[in-house]
Amino acid sequence: MIKIENLHKSFGELHVLNGIDYEIQEKEVVCVIGPSGSGKSTFLRCINLLEEISDGAIYIDGTKVNDRNTDINKIRTEVGMVFQQFNLFPHMTVIDNITMAPMLIRKMNKHEAEELALELLSKVGLREKAYNYPQQLSGGQQQRVAIARALAMKPKVMLFDEPTSALDPEMVNEVLDVMKQLAFEGMTMVVVTHEMGFAREVADRVIFMDGGVIVEEGKPEDIFGNPKHERTKAFLSKVL
Amino acid sequence: MEFLDFRWDIIWNYRESFIRGIWVTLILTICGFIGGFILGVLLGLGKNSKKKWLYFPCKLYIDLFRGTPLLVQIFIIHLALIPTLFGHSLGFMVSGITALVLNCAAYTAEIIRAGIQSIDKGQMEAARSLGLNQFQAMRKVILPQAFRRMIPPLGNEFITLLKDSSLVTVIAANDILYAAKVVSGAYFRFWEPYLAAAALYLTLTFIVSKVVSLIERRFSIEYNPRKNKNEGRVGA
């Protein structure tokens, strides 16, 4: 579903990604772990071209993302993204946050869009917050709204960029539970995370990144239980 | 002492000049501001652009009009530019409004640019990741937020423009200051007419600043969590 070939990314002199090859199948949940600065967030942001790709190629459903003739806006409607800082639109109510893109891009009418939004809000357990503004919600609630907002476009893939890193500890689980449910329903997901418990439990495959390359990848039980690479062992011994 | 026997009756005798002056000042300022705002939005967006061919002309324009005195711009436009383009003067109104529009645009552009840049980068990323194009993201997400932050500096700009519009009197615009000049010329008295002009400008700027803070409050209400009292706030 997503195919990444020899992906390179540099910011000026700084090489953040040094050749990544990977393939993600439909309905797979892939967790990306690694020390900070390892390029895992950049890797994720390259998939929907929030970062310009320096070299290499990314294909989503066979369409080359970084191609002049590809309509990147079209691609992005198929790829949902959830950010560390939630990035809800503060000038809109929760429901308007969710209905805006479907109405604007999918040309849904207001009634349809609101029905969809309420359904998604029920799914993330926040139906009663539909008419509040984002700043009236706790961090965990905001992130769940952000997930609902991304789902409203009915994406084929969901990208999560450290979705629980900005949350107070007691709010982490409410977000992870929503993500688990999504994974269970068969959503294709790429999750950059520091939540090793989540990766171990939910991921089909785990990628360990360091220094802008994939050092090791495999089933969670192999990566966590029997890491082969020294760097993976060193990292896991610190975080587990 | 002249101080003690102010002759306010001479202002009263020329009240029609002053009233016309208020209208002319308001027309100059309002037209200048509206035109300046529209041009300023375009320039501000241009100066925010990553495209060099768009960025540099906008930057050049802003530097040019902010770096030269408005008085000089008024003379150039009234005495040189418009006669050259049209063969004759089109009157103080056209020249005056043109100068104020062009000048105001440069300052407004900087306000617009700063307002847009003050919005967190994540907002644009979130909008784009939902599939909105640059224009849609600007219109739906960035500008509505940025505009709120632009209201106070735009209000300042309006007040500045109101006061600066008095410079147009040098090309014989019959604004407030011009009325004062006429009175002082007729009676050879200087306290009364110029104090009256100052008081009129002060009154106008006072009213404008009140209106601006009213607008400011009106727009912050939409954000105000207290609007949904019954929904209750959940811990942050």
mmCIF file of C-alpha atoms in Angstrom, chain A residues 27-33 180 183 189 191 193 195-207 218-221 224:
data_model
loop_
_atom_site.group_PDB
_atom_site.id
_atom_site.type_symbol
_atom_site.label_atom_id
_atom_site.label_comp_id
_atom_site.label_asym_id
_atom_site.label_seq_id
_atom_site.Cartn_x
_atom_site.Cartn_y
_atom_site.Cartn_z
ATOM 1 C CA LYS A 27 -4.396 -3.128 7.267
ATOM 2 C CA GLU A 28 -0.949 -3.268 8.783
ATOM 3 C CA VAL A 29 -0.070 -1.333 11.920
ATOM 4 C CA VAL A 30 3.552 -0.255 11.862
ATOM 5 C CA CYS A 31 5.125 1.425 14.880
ATOM 6 C CA VAL A 32 8.278 3.472 14.457
ATOM 7 C CA ILE A 33 10.478 3.754 17.526
ATOM 8 C CA LYS A 180 -6.265 0.379 19.389
ATOM 9 C CA ALA A 183 -6.210 -0.870 14.517
ATOM 10 C CA MET A 189 -1.575 2.847 10.503
ATOM 11 C CA VAL A 191 2.624 5.317 14.367
ATOM 12 C CA THR A 193 5.617 6.568 19.324
ATOM 13 C CA GLU A 195 4.712 4.062 23.994
ATOM 14 C CA MET A 196 6.486 0.710 23.913
ATOM 15 C CA GLY A 197 3.556 -1.050 25.522
ATOM 16 C CA PHE A 198 1.281 0.102 22.708
ATOM 17 C CA ALA A 199 3.826 -0.914 20.057
ATOM 18 C CA ARG A 200 4.234 -4.334 21.568
ATOM 19 C CA GLU A 201 0.514 -4.926 21.893
ATOM 20 C CA VAL A 202 -0.915 -3.411 18.729
ATOM 21 C CA ALA A 203 1.805 -3.281 16.081
ATOM 22 C CA ASP A 204 2.094 -5.887 13.375
ATOM 23 C CA ARG A 205 5.621 -4.724 12.775
ATOM 24 C CA VAL A 206 8.008 -2.448 14.596
ATOM 25 C CA ILE A 207 10.699 -0.321 12.983
ATOM 26 C CA GLY A 218 10.334 -7.063 12.538
ATOM 27 C CA LYS A 219 7.499 -8.465 14.587
ATOM 28 C CA PRO A 220 7.149 -6.752 17.969
ATOM 29 C CA GLU A 221 7.941 -9.919 19.873
ATOM 30 C CA PHE A 224 11.346 -6.328 21.986
#
